[in-house]
Amino acid sequence: MESTHEPADPVAKGVLPTARQSWKDLFIWKQRVVVTNVYGETATEWAKPVPLKNPISLLAQLSARDWLNFIVGFCAWSADAFDFHALSIQQVKLAAYYGVSKTSVSTAITLTLLLRSIGAAAFGLAGDRWGRKWPMVLNMIVLGILQIATIYSSTYSQFLGVRALFGLFMGGVYGNAIAMALENSPVDARGLMSGILQQGYAFGYVCAACANLGVGGGTDSWKTVFWIAAGLSIGVGIIRCFFPESKQFLEARKEGKAQANPSQFWRETMVMLRQEWKMCVYCCILMTWFNYYSHTSQDSYTTFMRTQKEMDNSGASRASIIMKAGACVGGTIIGYLSQYFGRRRTIIVSSLISGCLIPAWILPYSERALSATGFFMQFFVQGAWGVIPIHLNELAPPAFRSSFPGITYQVGNMVSSPSAQIVNAVSEKIHIISHTGKLVEAYGPTMGIATAIIVMGIVVTTAFGPEKRGREFEKALPAGMNLQQQQQGKQMDDLEAGDMERVPSGLDDEKREGREVQ
């Protein structure tokens, strides 16, 4: 962001004033930012976005170490997505294997999503306290072991139990992955890198769909896909052992080492929750809508093609792969555009376009048509999602960039956990006539109506919510190292500011210059 030095009204405090100001700012091209000079004095002014740069030049801004951090974070997120979708795209096979309905199989998806928030809290706080590396190593290896345990679950009850435990550890991946991948990225490159990173989820889906296509439609073939998922997770965990800790985390920890102790960490966590509880609630609501958005539009789409559209396993898998290729492209491009057009504007426009595409998404019946419309639908669904990693990082208190995004994302997952189960249950109770004249389950209408409602929820929530595009992370020390007592000219920090503020006395006003955008 480029400062205009044009004064603006202070950032609103409180729910309703913030909503009114956010709605008004949505239609103002400049962005309201808080600036702090070297003496700790704050003011609010307008900043204008820097014009988009050549994406190649943005990618070149990352150092070799930055790329290592980003690639490992991307691989961890992709393996996490592969693990999850190994189940969601094979619901028909698993239902036949265990002799239960597809709605019963989707109970495992509900349990996984329901318990992910607990893992997000545990591993996110561990990442903020001890670094991004070792919590992720443990997380990925245990995920691989639980995938193997799923393969050896001989009864449906054992299957549900293992998948519930799987959800606990799956929840810890997202927060550490995005913190490690994005906190070292140059400010101008964040939108692009956020879009690429988020598509690790779509890439994991594509890999799982390719594996499903490769193993065929046999009832027992689901186990082969799970073996692949286990190998990927354990492999990423082992590889992570040989890569260094986040440079930004190490430098911040070194700077604040004198203040570091466990009691300070928990004290600062409590201060953060007391100061930022409204932001926590807002982000949880936003992520609830977003998780309903993705799970409703994708988890049962393969089932929709196999049941309502009467496609075979190969055709449905090919269409799913093309659909998620659109997600990879859309998330990257739209995440990049958000750096200039703004996080909220980009999310709103992408969501509205996806809503307009719903009829084209569910009405065709041929593989080619479903592949094409699925591509463009997910282009905009995951396009909106491509903004989320950096949007959450910028909204988070700077010292809690691992735990805050992870917990809010997984709380949204927890609330939206019944999405696939609801779609399956409603679809199995309502039947329509297919293009071949058969009575089939109404997956298309159910998914279409639900997605339209969710789109409007995202638009409203985003339009009245905050945005902190271009925020700087570098000033914040790791969690537990930011709080100081009011003594010797120091004041207790507002953790939202992300740095220690010293306010000296007796200084001439003319010397008070040198501003930095927060």
Short mmCIF file of C-alpha atoms in Angstrom, two decimals:
data_model
loop_
_atom_site.label_atom_id
_atom_site.label_comp_id
_atom_site.label_asym_id
_atom_site.label_seq_id
_atom_site.Cartn_x
_atom_site.Cartn_y
_atom_site.Cartn_z
CA MET A 1 0.00 0.00 0.00
CA GLU A 2 1.19 3.52 -0.82
CA SER A 3 0.44 6.23 1.72
CA THR A 4 -1.31 9.37 0.50
CA HIS A 5 -0.82 11.24 3.82
CA GLU A 6 -4.49 12.16 3.49
CA PRO A 7 -6.14 11.97 6.94
CA ALA A 8 -9.09 9.65 7.43
CA ASP A 9 -11.60 9.04 10.20
CA PRO A 10 -10.29 6.67 12.89
CA VAL A 11 -10.96 2.96 12.50
CA ALA A 12 -14.37 2.30 14.03
CA LYS A 13 -14.72 0.39 17.28
CA GLY A 14 -17.69 -1.83 18.04
CA VAL A 15 -19.76 -4.15 15.89
CA LEU A 16 -22.28 -1.76 14.33
CA PRO A 17 -19.85 1.15 13.76
CA THR A 18 -17.38 -1.27 12.15
CA ALA A 19 -20.10 -2.70 9.90
CA ARG A 20 -21.20 0.77 8.78
CA GLN A 21 -17.62 1.88 8.12
CA SER A 22 -16.77 -1.36 6.28
CA TRP A 23 -19.80 -1.02 4.00
CA LYS A 24 -18.87 2.59 3.20
CA ASP A 25 -15.21 1.71 2.60
CA LEU A 26 -16.21 -1.02 0.17
CA PHE A 27 -17.08 1.71 -2.34
CA ILE A 28 -13.94 3.79 -1.73
CA TRP A 29 -10.93 2.77 -3.80
CA LYS A 30 -8.40 3.90 -1.19
CA GLN A 31 -7.98 1.94 2.01
CA ARG A 32 -8.15 3.22 5.55
CA VAL A 33 -4.93 2.36 7.44
CA VAL A 34 -3.48 3.07 10.87
CA VAL A 35 0.06 4.48 10.86
CA THR A 36 2.48 4.68 13.75
CA ASN A 37 5.53 6.92 13.83
CA VAL A 38 8.82 6.02 15.49
CA TYR A 39 7.62 7.60 18.74
CA GLY A 40 4.57 5.40 19.04
CA GLU A 41 2.00 8.00 17.99
CA THR A 42 -0.81 6.66 15.81
CA ALA A 43 -3.03 8.26 13.20
CA THR A 44 -5.44 7.08 10.53
CA GLU A 45 -5.01 7.99 6.88
CA TRP A 46 -5.89 6.80 3.38
CA ALA A 47 -3.54 4.58 1.41
CA LYS A 48 -3.86 3.59 -2.22
CA PRO A 49 -3.03 0.16 -3.62
CA VAL A 50 0.14 -0.25 -5.62
CA PRO A 51 -0.65 -1.24 -9.26
CA LEU A 52 -0.34 -4.94 -10.01
CA LYS A 53 3.14 -6.07 -10.88
CA ASN A 54 4.22 -8.74 -13.32
CA PRO A 55 3.61 -12.04 -11.45
CA ILE A 56 7.00 -13.34 -12.60
CA SER A 57 8.71 -10.38 -10.95
CA LEU A 58 6.69 -10.98 -7.78
CA LEU A 59 7.74 -14.62 -7.67
CA ALA A 60 11.36 -13.50 -8.14
CA GLN A 61 11.13 -11.41 -4.96
CA LEU A 62 11.13 -14.57 -2.85
CA SER A 63 14.54 -15.81 -1.73
CA ALA A 64 15.55 -19.47 -1.91
CA ARG A 65 14.68 -19.87 1.76
CA ASP A 66 11.30 -18.19 1.25
CA TRP A 67 10.58 -20.68 -1.54
CA LEU A 68 11.56 -23.62 0.67
CA ASN A 69 9.12 -22.47 3.35
CA PHE A 70 6.39 -21.90 0.79
CA ILE A 71 6.84 -25.24 -0.98
CA VAL A 72 6.81 -27.21 2.26
CA GLY A 73 3.67 -25.38 3.40
CA PHE A 74 2.03 -26.03 0.03
CA CYS A 75 2.94 -29.73 0.11
CA ALA A 76 1.62 -30.14 3.66
CA TRP A 77 -1.69 -28.49 2.72
CA SER A 78 -1.94 -30.60 -0.47
CA ALA A 79 -1.28 -33.84 1.42
CA ASP A 80 -3.88 -32.79 4.01
CA ALA A 81 -6.44 -32.26 1.22
CA PHE A 82 -5.55 -35.60 -0.41
CA ASP A 83 -6.11 -37.33 2.94
CA PHE A 84 -9.55 -35.77 3.32
CA HIS A 85 -10.76 -36.26 -0.26
CA ALA A 86 -9.55 -39.85 -0.36
CA LEU A 87 -12.77 -40.47 1.55
CA SER A 88 -15.14 -37.86 0.11
CA ILE A 89 -14.72 -38.93 -3.53
CA GLN A 90 -15.06 -42.63 -2.68
CA GLN A 91 -18.30 -42.56 -0.73
CA VAL A 92 -20.02 -44.96 -3.15
CA LYS A 93 -17.23 -47.54 -2.75
CA LEU A 94 -17.09 -47.20 1.03
CA ALA A 95 -20.87 -47.51 1.31
CA ALA A 96 -20.70 -50.79 -0.63
CA TYR A 97 -17.68 -52.04 1.36
CA TYR A 98 -19.27 -51.51 4.79
CA GLY A 99 -22.83 -52.25 3.67
CA VAL A 100 -24.23 -48.86 4.75
CA SER A 101 -25.84 -45.90 3.01
CA LYS A 102 -23.91 -43.00 1.52
CA THR A 103 -25.39 -40.78 4.25
CA SER A 104 -23.86 -43.09 6.86
CA VAL A 105 -20.45 -42.88 5.17
CA SER A 106 -20.68 -39.09 5.14
CA THR A 107 -20.98 -39.28 8.94
CA ALA A 108 -17.23 -39.90 8.87
CA ILE A 109 -16.79 -36.59 7.01
CA THR A 110 -18.91 -34.86 9.66
CA LEU A 111 -16.82 -36.31 12.50
CA THR A 112 -13.57 -35.32 10.80
CA LEU A 113 -14.69 -31.73 10.28
CA LEU A 114 -16.27 -31.55 13.74
CA LEU A 115 -13.05 -32.39 15.58
CA ARG A 116 -10.57 -30.46 13.45
CA SER A 117 -10.95 -27.32 15.58
CA ILE A 118 -9.44 -29.09 18.60
CA GLY A 119 -6.35 -30.03 16.61
CA ALA A 120 -6.16 -26.51 15.19
CA ALA A 121 -6.07 -25.03 18.70
CA ALA A 122 -3.45 -27.48 20.01
CA PHE A 123 -1.07 -27.43 17.05
CA GLY A 124 -1.66 -23.75 16.26
CA LEU A 125 -0.70 -22.64 19.76
CA ALA A 126 2.26 -25.02 19.64
CA GLY A 127 3.34 -23.40 16.36
CA ASP A 128 3.11 -19.91 17.85
CA ARG A 129 5.01 -21.00 20.98
CA TRP A 130 7.73 -23.32 19.65
CA GLY A 131 7.83 -22.68 15.90
CA ARG A 132 6.22 -24.05 12.75
CA LYS A 133 8.57 -26.99 12.13
CA TRP A 134 8.20 -29.73 14.73
CA PRO A 135 4.44 -29.43 15.31
CA MET A 136 4.00 -29.94 11.56
CA VAL A 137 6.38 -32.92 11.48
CA LEU A 138 4.44 -34.69 14.24
CA ASN A 139 1.13 -33.73 12.66
CA MET A 140 1.89 -35.13 9.19
CA ILE A 141 3.39 -38.41 10.39
CA VAL A 142 0.44 -39.16 12.68
CA LEU A 143 -1.97 -38.37 9.83
CA GLY A 144 -0.23 -40.97 7.67
CA ILE A 145 -0.45 -43.58 10.44
CA LEU A 146 -4.17 -42.90 10.85
CA GLN A 147 -4.73 -43.36 7.10
CA ILE A 148 -3.18 -46.83 7.45
CA ALA A 149 -5.39 -47.49 10.48
CA THR A 150 -8.43 -46.62 8.33
CA ILE A 151 -7.43 -49.29 5.81
CA TYR A 152 -7.39 -51.93 8.56
CA SER A 153 -10.73 -50.89 10.06
CA SER A 154 -12.79 -54.04 9.59
CA THR A 155 -16.12 -52.68 10.87
CA TYR A 156 -18.06 -49.50 10.28
CA SER A 157 -17.73 -48.52 13.97
CA GLN A 158 -13.93 -48.87 13.82
CA PHE A 159 -13.94 -46.82 10.64
CA LEU A 160 -15.84 -43.96 12.31
CA GLY A 161 -13.58 -44.05 15.37
CA VAL A 162 -10.39 -43.78 13.33
CA ARG A 163 -11.80 -40.98 11.17
CA ALA A 164 -12.78 -39.02 14.30
CA LEU A 165 -9.20 -39.32 15.59
CA PHE A 166 -7.98 -38.40 12.12
CA GLY A 167 -9.94 -35.14 12.36
CA LEU A 168 -8.09 -34.11 15.53
CA PHE A 169 -4.72 -34.24 13.78
CA MET A 170 -5.94 -32.98 10.42
CA GLY A 171 -7.00 -29.73 12.08
CA GLY A 172 -3.45 -28.79 12.98
CA VAL A 173 -2.10 -28.55 9.43
CA TYR A 174 -3.74 -25.41 8.00
CA GLY A 175 -2.59 -22.78 10.50
CA ASN A 176 1.06 -23.83 10.59
CA ALA A 177 1.16 -24.34 6.82
CA ILE A 178 -0.11 -20.86 5.91
CA ALA A 179 1.94 -19.13 8.62
CA MET A 180 5.15 -20.79 7.44
CA ALA A 181 4.38 -20.23 3.75
CA LEU A 182 3.19 -16.60 3.87
CA GLU A 183 4.82 -14.82 6.79
CA ASN A 184 8.11 -14.49 4.88
CA SER A 185 6.51 -13.42 1.58
CA PRO A 186 7.11 -9.83 0.39
CA VAL A 187 4.06 -7.61 0.89
CA ASP A 188 3.46 -7.06 -2.84
CA ALA A 189 3.54 -10.82 -3.51
CA ARG A 190 1.16 -11.88 -0.75
CA GLY A 191 -2.02 -11.92 -2.84
CA LEU A 192 -0.42 -14.09 -5.52
CA MET A 193 1.24 -16.43 -3.03
CA SER A 194 -1.99 -16.71 -1.03
CA GLY A 195 -3.88 -17.75 -4.16
CA ILE A 196 -1.25 -20.35 -5.06
CA LEU A 197 -1.08 -21.70 -1.51
CA GLN A 198 -4.83 -22.11 -1.12
CA GLN A 199 -4.89 -24.18 -4.29
CA GLY A 200 -2.85 -26.80 -2.50
CA TYR A 201 -6.29 -27.92 -1.34
CA ALA A 202 -7.58 -28.17 -4.91
CA PHE A 203 -4.32 -29.82 -6.02
CA GLY A 204 -4.76 -32.44 -3.30
CA TYR A 205 -8.29 -33.08 -4.57
CA VAL A 206 -7.01 -33.45 -8.15
CA CYS A 207 -4.37 -35.94 -7.01
CA ALA A 208 -6.96 -37.93 -5.05
CA ALA A 209 -9.30 -37.96 -8.06
CA CYS A 210 -6.44 -39.13 -10.32
CA ALA A 211 -5.66 -41.90 -7.86
CA ASN A 212 -9.34 -42.89 -7.76
CA LEU A 213 -9.41 -42.94 -11.56
CA GLY A 214 -6.27 -45.04 -11.69
CA VAL A 215 -7.43 -47.74 -9.25
CA GLY A 216 -10.79 -48.24 -10.96
CA GLY A 217 -14.26 -48.69 -9.54
CA GLY A 218 -13.82 -51.94 -7.60
CA THR A 219 -15.24 -51.98 -4.09
CA ASP A 220 -11.87 -52.72 -2.42
CA SER A 221 -9.94 -50.25 -4.57
CA TRP A 222 -10.49 -47.46 -2.03
CA LYS A 223 -7.73 -48.97 0.11
CA THR A 224 -5.09 -48.31 -2.56
CA VAL A 225 -5.98 -44.59 -2.55
CA PHE A 226 -5.62 -44.54 1.24
CA TRP A 227 -2.18 -46.19 1.01
CA ILE A 228 -1.10 -43.41 -1.37
CA ALA A 229 -2.47 -40.79 1.04
CA ALA A 230 -0.55 -42.35 3.94
CA GLY A 231 2.68 -42.31 1.97
CA LEU A 232 2.27 -38.66 1.02
CA SER A 233 1.58 -37.49 4.58
CA ILE A 234 4.44 -39.42 6.15
CA GLY A 235 6.74 -38.35 3.31
CA VAL A 236 5.98 -34.65 3.82
CA GLY A 237 6.55 -35.03 7.56
CA ILE A 238 9.94 -36.68 7.07
CA ILE A 239 11.03 -34.15 4.43
CA ARG A 240 10.05 -31.29 6.74
CA CYS A 241 12.62 -32.56 9.26
CA PHE A 242 15.42 -31.56 6.90
CA PHE A 243 14.23 -28.00 6.23
CA PRO A 244 14.92 -25.05 8.55
CA GLU A 245 12.51 -23.22 10.82
CA SER A 246 10.79 -20.06 9.54
CA LYS A 247 13.38 -17.26 9.35
CA GLN A 248 10.86 -14.64 10.50
CA PHE A 249 9.95 -16.74 13.56
CA LEU A 250 13.61 -17.34 14.46
CA GLU A 251 14.52 -13.66 14.19
CA ALA A 252 11.48 -12.59 16.21
CA ARG A 253 12.18 -15.19 18.89
CA LYS A 254 15.83 -14.10 19.13
CA GLU A 255 14.81 -10.47 19.54
CA GLY A 256 12.32 -11.24 22.30
CA LYS A 257 14.12 -14.11 24.00
CA ALA A 258 14.58 -12.19 27.23
CA GLN A 259 10.85 -11.99 27.83
CA ALA A 260 10.03 -15.58 26.81
CA ASN A 261 8.50 -17.93 29.37
CA PRO A 262 5.41 -20.18 29.47
CA SER A 263 3.44 -17.97 31.84
CA GLN A 264 3.93 -14.97 29.55
CA PHE A 265 2.73 -17.03 26.59
CA TRP A 266 -0.56 -17.96 28.26
CA ARG A 267 -0.94 -14.47 29.68
CA GLU A 268 -0.54 -12.98 26.23
CA THR A 269 -2.99 -15.53 24.81
CA MET A 270 -5.59 -14.40 27.35
CA VAL A 271 -4.90 -10.74 26.52
CA MET A 272 -5.33 -11.49 22.82
CA LEU A 273 -8.67 -13.24 23.38
CA ARG A 274 -9.87 -10.36 25.58
CA GLN A 275 -8.89 -7.74 23.00
CA GLU A 276 -9.74 -9.65 19.84
CA TRP A 277 -12.78 -11.78 20.71
CA LYS A 278 -15.00 -9.87 18.29
CA MET A 279 -12.54 -10.45 15.45
CA CYS A 280 -12.39 -14.13 16.42
CA VAL A 281 -16.17 -14.42 16.25
CA TYR A 282 -16.32 -12.59 12.91
CA CYS A 283 -13.65 -14.79 11.33
CA CYS A 284 -15.36 -17.94 12.64
CA ILE A 285 -18.64 -16.82 11.02
CA LEU A 286 -16.87 -15.98 7.76
CA MET A 287 -15.10 -19.35 7.71
CA THR A 288 -18.35 -21.16 8.50
CA TRP A 289 -19.85 -19.72 5.32
CA PHE A 290 -16.72 -20.50 3.33
CA ASN A 291 -16.50 -24.09 4.52
CA TYR A 292 -20.17 -24.67 3.71
CA TYR A 293 -19.35 -23.11 0.32
CA SER A 294 -16.58 -25.54 -0.58
CA HIS A 295 -17.96 -28.70 1.01
CA THR A 296 -21.45 -28.24 -0.42
CA SER A 297 -20.14 -27.54 -3.92
CA GLN A 298 -17.57 -30.31 -4.10
CA ASP A 299 -17.79 -33.14 -1.54
CA SER A 300 -20.82 -34.79 -3.10
CA TYR A 301 -20.20 -33.70 -6.70
CA THR A 302 -18.70 -37.04 -7.72
CA THR A 303 -21.64 -38.80 -6.07
CA PHE A 304 -23.99 -36.41 -7.92
CA MET A 305 -22.48 -37.38 -11.27
CA ARG A 306 -22.57 -41.10 -10.51
CA THR A 307 -26.14 -41.17 -9.20
CA GLN A 308 -28.23 -38.38 -10.74
CA LYS A 309 -26.23 -38.13 -14.00
CA GLU A 310 -25.64 -41.92 -14.16
CA MET A 311 -21.96 -41.63 -15.10
CA ASP A 312 -19.46 -44.43 -14.45
CA ASN A 313 -16.50 -44.10 -12.04
CA SER A 314 -14.04 -43.14 -14.80
CA GLY A 315 -16.23 -40.41 -16.30
CA ALA A 316 -17.07 -38.93 -12.91
CA SER A 317 -13.40 -38.96 -11.91
CA ARG A 318 -12.31 -37.24 -15.12
CA ALA A 319 -14.95 -34.54 -14.68
CA SER A 320 -13.85 -34.05 -11.04
CA ILE A 321 -10.23 -33.63 -12.12
CA ILE A 322 -11.15 -30.97 -14.69
CA MET A 323 -13.40 -29.26 -12.16
CA LYS A 324 -10.57 -28.97 -9.65
CA ALA A 325 -8.13 -27.86 -12.33
CA GLY A 326 -10.44 -24.85 -12.65
CA ALA A 327 -10.11 -24.35 -8.90
CA CYS A 328 -6.30 -24.31 -9.11
CA VAL A 329 -6.33 -21.74 -11.92
CA GLY A 330 -9.05 -19.56 -10.41
CA GLY A 331 -7.60 -19.44 -6.93
CA THR A 332 -4.19 -18.39 -8.20
CA ILE A 333 -5.46 -15.69 -10.58
CA ILE A 334 -8.10 -14.21 -8.28
CA GLY A 335 -5.82 -14.32 -5.23
CA TYR A 336 -3.29 -12.33 -7.26
CA LEU A 337 -5.93 -9.77 -8.30
CA SER A 338 -6.97 -9.25 -4.67
CA GLN A 339 -3.66 -7.49 -4.01
CA TYR A 340 -4.90 -4.58 -6.13
CA PHE A 341 -8.69 -4.77 -6.06
CA GLY A 342 -8.94 -5.55 -2.36
CA ARG A 343 -9.64 -8.72 -0.40
CA ARG A 344 -13.34 -8.06 0.22
CA ARG A 345 -14.24 -6.79 -3.26
CA THR A 346 -12.55 -9.81 -4.82
CA ILE A 347 -14.36 -12.28 -2.56
CA ILE A 348 -17.75 -10.67 -3.18
CA VAL A 349 -17.44 -10.52 -6.98
CA SER A 350 -16.15 -14.11 -7.22
CA SER A 351 -18.95 -15.41 -5.01
CA LEU A 352 -21.66 -13.62 -6.99
CA ILE A 353 -20.35 -14.97 -10.30
CA SER A 354 -20.32 -18.52 -8.91
CA GLY A 355 -23.93 -18.03 -7.82
CA CYS A 356 -24.90 -17.04 -11.35
CA LEU A 357 -23.25 -20.22 -12.68
CA ILE A 358 -25.31 -22.62 -10.53
CA PRO A 359 -27.88 -23.56 -13.24
CA ALA A 360 -25.13 -24.31 -15.78
CA TRP A 361 -23.35 -26.32 -13.08
CA ILE A 362 -26.15 -28.78 -12.28
CA LEU A 363 -28.38 -28.99 -15.37
CA PRO A 364 -26.11 -30.64 -18.04
CA TYR A 365 -25.87 -34.42 -18.19
CA SER A 366 -22.93 -35.18 -20.51
CA GLU A 367 -19.38 -35.60 -19.21
CA ARG A 368 -18.04 -32.79 -21.41
CA ALA A 369 -20.67 -30.28 -20.34
CA LEU A 370 -20.35 -31.14 -16.64
CA SER A 371 -16.58 -30.90 -16.91
CA ALA A 372 -16.75 -27.44 -18.51
CA THR A 373 -19.31 -25.95 -16.15
CA GLY A 374 -17.64 -27.60 -13.15
CA PHE A 375 -14.34 -25.98 -14.23
CA PHE A 376 -15.81 -22.47 -14.24
CA MET A 377 -17.87 -23.02 -11.10
CA GLN A 378 -14.81 -24.04 -9.09
CA PHE A 379 -12.74 -21.32 -10.80
CA PHE A 380 -14.81 -18.75 -8.89
CA VAL A 381 -15.53 -20.82 -5.75
CA GLN A 382 -11.84 -21.42 -5.16
CA GLY A 383 -11.11 -17.97 -6.57
CA ALA A 384 -12.89 -16.52 -3.55
CA TRP A 385 -11.08 -19.07 -1.37
CA GLY A 386 -7.73 -18.01 -2.85
CA VAL A 387 -7.99 -14.73 -0.95
CA ILE A 388 -8.66 -16.39 2.41
CA PRO A 389 -5.15 -17.41 3.60
CA ILE A 390 -3.72 -13.90 3.37
CA HIS A 391 -7.00 -12.27 4.45
CA LEU A 392 -7.01 -14.33 7.66
CA ASN A 393 -3.29 -13.68 8.23
CA GLU A 394 -3.85 -9.94 7.91
CA LEU A 395 -6.87 -9.96 10.23
CA ALA A 396 -5.06 -12.08 12.84
CA PRO A 397 -3.17 -10.55 15.78
CA PRO A 398 0.40 -10.61 14.42
CA ALA A 399 1.85 -12.80 17.20
CA PHE A 400 -0.84 -15.44 16.62
CA ARG A 401 -0.58 -15.95 12.86
CA SER A 402 -0.39 -19.74 13.28
CA SER A 403 -3.15 -20.37 15.81
CA PHE A 404 -5.66 -17.63 14.88
CA PRO A 405 -6.18 -18.56 11.18
CA GLY A 406 -6.07 -22.27 11.97
CA ILE A 407 -8.58 -22.11 14.81
CA THR A 408 -11.05 -19.80 13.05
CA TYR A 409 -10.82 -21.90 9.87
CA GLN A 410 -11.40 -25.14 11.78
CA VAL A 411 -14.21 -23.72 13.92
CA GLY A 412 -15.90 -22.86 10.63
CA ASN A 413 -15.24 -26.43 9.55
CA MET A 414 -16.75 -27.71 12.78
CA VAL A 415 -19.96 -25.71 12.34
CA SER A 416 -20.21 -26.72 8.67
CA SER A 417 -19.28 -30.34 9.36
CA PRO A 418 -22.75 -31.76 8.58
CA SER A 419 -22.76 -30.20 5.08
CA ALA A 420 -22.05 -33.40 3.10
CA GLN A 421 -24.33 -35.40 5.37
CA ILE A 422 -27.17 -32.89 4.92
CA VAL A 423 -26.76 -32.91 1.14
CA ASN A 424 -26.77 -36.72 1.05
CA ALA A 425 -29.71 -37.07 3.45
CA VAL A 426 -31.91 -34.55 1.61
CA SER A 427 -30.95 -35.88 -1.82
CA GLU A 428 -31.71 -39.48 -0.88
CA LYS A 429 -35.21 -38.52 0.32
CA ILE A 430 -36.13 -36.46 -2.76
CA HIS A 431 -36.20 -38.05 -6.21
CA ILE A 432 -36.42 -36.58 -9.70
CA ILE A 433 -36.62 -38.01 -13.21
CA SER A 434 -33.20 -38.22 -14.92
CA HIS A 435 -32.54 -37.56 -18.61
CA THR A 436 -32.87 -41.31 -19.21
CA GLY A 437 -36.30 -41.45 -17.58
CA LYS A 438 -35.16 -43.13 -14.36
CA LEU A 439 -36.08 -42.06 -10.84
CA VAL A 440 -32.85 -40.77 -9.26
CA GLU A 441 -31.75 -39.00 -6.09
CA ALA A 442 -31.97 -35.19 -6.34
CA TYR A 443 -28.37 -34.19 -5.69
CA GLY A 444 -28.34 -31.36 -8.24
CA PRO A 445 -31.28 -29.31 -6.91
CA THR A 446 -30.16 -29.84 -3.32
CA MET A 447 -26.61 -28.66 -3.98
CA GLY A 448 -27.80 -25.78 -6.18
CA ILE A 449 -30.25 -24.31 -3.66
CA ALA A 450 -27.83 -24.72 -0.75
CA THR A 451 -24.96 -23.09 -2.66
CA ALA A 452 -27.13 -20.10 -3.64
CA ILE A 453 -28.00 -19.48 0.03
CA ILE A 454 -24.36 -19.80 1.05
CA VAL A 455 -23.21 -17.35 -1.64
CA MET A 456 -25.51 -14.66 -0.27
CA GLY A 457 -24.27 -15.37 3.26
CA ILE A 458 -20.66 -14.87 2.14
CA VAL A 459 -21.48 -11.64 0.30
CA VAL A 460 -23.26 -10.07 3.28
CA THR A 461 -20.69 -11.20 5.86
CA THR A 462 -17.77 -9.99 3.77
CA ALA A 463 -19.37 -6.66 2.82
CA PHE A 464 -19.84 -5.67 6.48
CA GLY A 465 -16.53 -7.06 7.73
CA PRO A 466 -13.04 -5.56 8.18
CA GLU A 467 -10.03 -5.65 5.87
CA LYS A 468 -6.35 -4.99 6.61
CA ARG A 469 -4.72 -5.45 3.24
CA GLY A 470 -0.98 -4.80 3.16
CA ARG A 471 -0.51 -5.17 6.90
CA GLU A 472 3.06 -5.66 8.11
CA PHE A 473 3.90 -8.73 10.21
CA GLU A 474 7.56 -8.11 10.93
CA LYS A 475 7.17 -6.07 14.11
CA ALA A 476 5.47 -8.79 16.16
CA LEU A 477 7.55 -11.07 18.34
CA PRO A 478 6.38 -14.66 18.81
CA ALA A 479 3.47 -15.17 21.18
CA GLY A 480 4.56 -14.84 24.81
CA MET A 481 7.24 -12.24 24.06
CA ASN A 482 5.17 -9.11 23.40
CA LEU A 483 3.81 -8.09 26.77
CA GLN A 484 5.73 -5.69 28.99
CA GLN A 485 4.72 -3.81 32.08
CA GLN A 486 4.24 -0.05 32.09
CA GLN A 487 7.57 1.18 33.32
CA GLN A 488 10.48 3.28 32.15
CA GLY A 489 8.46 5.00 29.43
CA LYS A 490 6.89 1.77 28.07
CA GLN A 491 3.18 1.10 27.84
CA MET A 492 1.19 -2.11 27.74
CA ASP A 493 0.77 -3.16 24.13
CA ASP A 494 -2.31 -3.41 22.11
CA LEU A 495 -1.62 -6.79 20.54
CA GLU A 496 -3.49 -5.64 17.45
CA ALA A 497 -0.70 -3.18 16.70
CA GLY A 498 1.80 -5.96 16.35
CA ASP A 499 4.73 -4.15 17.94
CA MET A 500 6.05 -2.56 21.12
CA GLU A 501 5.20 1.12 21.36
CA ARG A 502 7.50 3.45 23.25
CA VAL A 503 6.17 6.92 24.00
CA PRO A 504 9.00 9.19 25.15
CA SER A 505 8.23 12.50 26.78
CA GLY A 506 9.48 16.03 26.19
CA LEU A 507 10.12 15.61 22.47
CA ASP A 508 9.80 18.43 20.00
CA ASP A 509 6.84 17.90 17.63
CA GLU A 510 8.99 18.78 14.66
CA LYS A 511 11.13 15.67 15.25
CA ARG A 512 8.17 13.32 15.28
CA GLU A 513 8.17 11.89 11.80
CA GLY A 514 8.96 8.61 10.04
CA ARG A 515 5.77 6.69 9.60
CA GLU A 516 5.03 3.02 9.00
CA VAL A 517 1.82 1.48 7.74
CA GLN A 518 0.28 -1.05 10.12
#
